[in-house]
mmCIF file of C-alpha atoms in Angstrom:
data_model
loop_
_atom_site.group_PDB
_atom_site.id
_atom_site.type_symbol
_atom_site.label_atom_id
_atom_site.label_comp_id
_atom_site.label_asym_id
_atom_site.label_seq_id
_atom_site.Cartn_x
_atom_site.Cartn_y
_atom_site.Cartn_z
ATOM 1 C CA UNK E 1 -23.283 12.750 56.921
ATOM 2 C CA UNK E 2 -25.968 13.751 59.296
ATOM 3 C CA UNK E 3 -25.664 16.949 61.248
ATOM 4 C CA UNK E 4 -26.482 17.243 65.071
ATOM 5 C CA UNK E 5 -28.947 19.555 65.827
ATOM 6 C CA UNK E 6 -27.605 21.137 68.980
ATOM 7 C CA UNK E 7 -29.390 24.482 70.187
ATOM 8 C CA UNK E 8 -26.950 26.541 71.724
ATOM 9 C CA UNK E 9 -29.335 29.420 72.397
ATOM 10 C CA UNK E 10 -31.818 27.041 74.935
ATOM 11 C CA UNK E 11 -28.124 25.622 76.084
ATOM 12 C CA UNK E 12 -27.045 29.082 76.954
ATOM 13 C CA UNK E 13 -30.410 30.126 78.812
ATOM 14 C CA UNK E 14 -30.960 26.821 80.727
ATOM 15 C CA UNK E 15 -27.143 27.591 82.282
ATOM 16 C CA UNK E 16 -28.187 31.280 82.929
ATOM 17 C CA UNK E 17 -31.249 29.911 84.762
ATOM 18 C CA UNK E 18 -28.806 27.435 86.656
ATOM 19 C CA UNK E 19 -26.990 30.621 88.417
ATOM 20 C CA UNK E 20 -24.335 30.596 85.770
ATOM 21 C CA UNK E 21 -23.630 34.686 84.628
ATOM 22 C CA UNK E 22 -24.795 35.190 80.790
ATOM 23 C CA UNK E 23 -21.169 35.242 79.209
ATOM 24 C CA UNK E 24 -20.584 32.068 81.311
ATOM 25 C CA UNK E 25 -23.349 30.182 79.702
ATOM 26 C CA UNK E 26 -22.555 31.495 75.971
ATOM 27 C CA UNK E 27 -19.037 30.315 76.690
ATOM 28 C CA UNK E 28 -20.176 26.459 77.599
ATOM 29 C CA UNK E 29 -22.746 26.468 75.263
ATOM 30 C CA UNK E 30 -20.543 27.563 72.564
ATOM 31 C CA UNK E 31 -17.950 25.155 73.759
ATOM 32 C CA UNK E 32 -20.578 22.260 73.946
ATOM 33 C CA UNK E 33 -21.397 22.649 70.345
ATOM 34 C CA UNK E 34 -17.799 22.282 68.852
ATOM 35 C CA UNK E 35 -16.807 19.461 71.030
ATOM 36 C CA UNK E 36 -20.163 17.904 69.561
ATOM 37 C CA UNK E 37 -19.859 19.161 66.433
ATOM 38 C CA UNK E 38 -15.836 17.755 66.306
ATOM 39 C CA UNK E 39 -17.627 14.288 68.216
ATOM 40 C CA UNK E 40 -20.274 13.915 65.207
ATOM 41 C CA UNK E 41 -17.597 15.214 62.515
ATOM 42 C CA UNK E 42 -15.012 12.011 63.298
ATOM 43 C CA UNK E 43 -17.757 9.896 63.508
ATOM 44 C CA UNK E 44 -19.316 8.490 60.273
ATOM 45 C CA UNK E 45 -23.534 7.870 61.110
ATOM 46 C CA UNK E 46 -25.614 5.609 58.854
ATOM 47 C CA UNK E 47 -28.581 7.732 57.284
ATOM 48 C CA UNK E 48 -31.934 6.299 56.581
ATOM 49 C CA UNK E 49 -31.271 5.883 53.304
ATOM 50 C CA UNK E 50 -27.468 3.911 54.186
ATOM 51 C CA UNK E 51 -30.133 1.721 56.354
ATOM 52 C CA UNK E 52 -32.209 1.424 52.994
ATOM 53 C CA UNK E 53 -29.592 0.903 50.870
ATOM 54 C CA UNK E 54 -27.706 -1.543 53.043
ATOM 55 C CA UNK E 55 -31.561 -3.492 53.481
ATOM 56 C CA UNK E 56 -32.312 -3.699 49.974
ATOM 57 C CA UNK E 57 -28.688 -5.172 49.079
ATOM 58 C CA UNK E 58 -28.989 -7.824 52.138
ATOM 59 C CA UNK E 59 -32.832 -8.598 50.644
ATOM 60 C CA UNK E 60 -31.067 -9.315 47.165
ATOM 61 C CA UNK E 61 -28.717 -11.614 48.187
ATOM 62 C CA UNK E 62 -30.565 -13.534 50.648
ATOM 63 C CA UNK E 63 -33.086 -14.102 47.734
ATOM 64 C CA UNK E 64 -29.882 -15.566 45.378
ATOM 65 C CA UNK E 65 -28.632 -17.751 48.248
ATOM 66 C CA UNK E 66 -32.224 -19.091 48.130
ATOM 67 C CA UNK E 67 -32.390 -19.526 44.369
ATOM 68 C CA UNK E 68 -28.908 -21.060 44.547
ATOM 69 C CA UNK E 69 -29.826 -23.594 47.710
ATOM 70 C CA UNK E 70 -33.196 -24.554 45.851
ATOM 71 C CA UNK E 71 -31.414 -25.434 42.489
ATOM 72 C CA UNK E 72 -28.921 -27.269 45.179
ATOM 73 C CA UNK E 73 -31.859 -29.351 46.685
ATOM 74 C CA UNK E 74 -33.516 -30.293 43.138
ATOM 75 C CA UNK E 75 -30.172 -31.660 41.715
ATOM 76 C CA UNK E 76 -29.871 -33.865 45.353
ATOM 77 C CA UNK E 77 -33.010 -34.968 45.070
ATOM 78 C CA UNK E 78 -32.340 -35.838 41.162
ATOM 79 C CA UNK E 79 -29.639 -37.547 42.235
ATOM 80 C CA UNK E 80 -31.081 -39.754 44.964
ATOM 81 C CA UNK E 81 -33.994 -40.866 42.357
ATOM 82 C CA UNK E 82 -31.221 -42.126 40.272
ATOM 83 C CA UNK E 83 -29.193 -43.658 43.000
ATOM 84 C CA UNK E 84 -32.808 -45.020 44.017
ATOM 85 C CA UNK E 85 -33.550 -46.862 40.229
ATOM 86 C CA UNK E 86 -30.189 -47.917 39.739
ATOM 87 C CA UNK E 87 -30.910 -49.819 43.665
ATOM 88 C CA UNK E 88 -33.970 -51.241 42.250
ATOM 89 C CA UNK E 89 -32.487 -52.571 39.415
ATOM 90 C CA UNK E 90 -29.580 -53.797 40.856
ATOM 91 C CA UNK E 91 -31.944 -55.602 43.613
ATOM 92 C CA UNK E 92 -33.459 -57.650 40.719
ATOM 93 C CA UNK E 93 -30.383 -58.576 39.879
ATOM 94 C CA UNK E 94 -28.669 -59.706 43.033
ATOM 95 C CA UNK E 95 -32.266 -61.613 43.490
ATOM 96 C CA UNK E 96 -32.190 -63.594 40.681
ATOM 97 C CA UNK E 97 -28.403 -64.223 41.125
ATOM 98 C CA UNK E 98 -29.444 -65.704 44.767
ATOM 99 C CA UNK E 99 -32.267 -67.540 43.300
ATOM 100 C CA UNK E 100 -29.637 -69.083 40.446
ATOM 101 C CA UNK E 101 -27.380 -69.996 43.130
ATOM 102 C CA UNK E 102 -29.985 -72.014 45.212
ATOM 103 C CA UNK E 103 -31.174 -73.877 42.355
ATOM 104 C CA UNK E 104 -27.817 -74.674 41.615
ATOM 105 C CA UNK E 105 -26.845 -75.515 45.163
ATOM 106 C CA UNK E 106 -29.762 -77.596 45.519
ATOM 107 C CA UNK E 107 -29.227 -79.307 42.022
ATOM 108 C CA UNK E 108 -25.622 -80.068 43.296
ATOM 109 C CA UNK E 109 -27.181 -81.580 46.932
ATOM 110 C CA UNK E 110 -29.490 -83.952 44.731
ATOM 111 C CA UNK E 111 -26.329 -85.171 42.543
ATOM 112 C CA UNK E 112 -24.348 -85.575 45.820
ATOM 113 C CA UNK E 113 -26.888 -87.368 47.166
ATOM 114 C CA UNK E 114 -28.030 -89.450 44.133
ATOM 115 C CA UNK E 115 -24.011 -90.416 43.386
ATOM 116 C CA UNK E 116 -23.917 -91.801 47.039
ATOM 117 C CA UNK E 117 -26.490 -94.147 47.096
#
């Protein structure tokens, strides 16, 4: 926990030099330091070090969600080379189904035409 520093003593004599009598001043400086010692006390304040601490742990895991979404990317991009050869080779295929089909549609054209003359 961090402690206030809270001077009391300059507290005290810049009241005294406000027209307030000496045992006035004490009394409000006094006073002023436990309310801000109870304020500080119920409140819990990140140190340097917390700040650190808390940095260094972010740092860490943004680096493993980067590690992670890199492995990620490589096994898409694995993926769409596959999907990619298994397009090409299906392409050949479907093109030399079409080109089947036209020969035999045309061979069928010529017979149809050949029986009716």
């Amino acid at each position: 926990m961090t402690a206030l520093a809270f001077d009391t003593l300059a507290y005290a004599k810049e009241m005294e030099a406000a027209g307030f009598s000496r045992e006035q001043a004490e009394a409000f400086a006094a006073a002023q330091g436990k309310i801000l010692k109870e304020a500080f006390a119920a409140t819990e304040l990140a140190t340097k070090t917390d700040v650190n601490g808390v940095r260094v742990e972010l740092k860490a895991e943004i680096q493993d969600v980067r590690t992670e979404l890199k492995a990620e990317i490589q096994d898409v991009r694995t993926e769409m080379l596959r999907l990619e050869n298994k397009m090409e080779a299906n392409k050949h295929e479907i093109l030399k189904w079409v080109i089947g089909t036209m020969v035999a549609q045309t061979a069928l054209i010529v017979a149809v035409i050949a029986f009716l003359k």
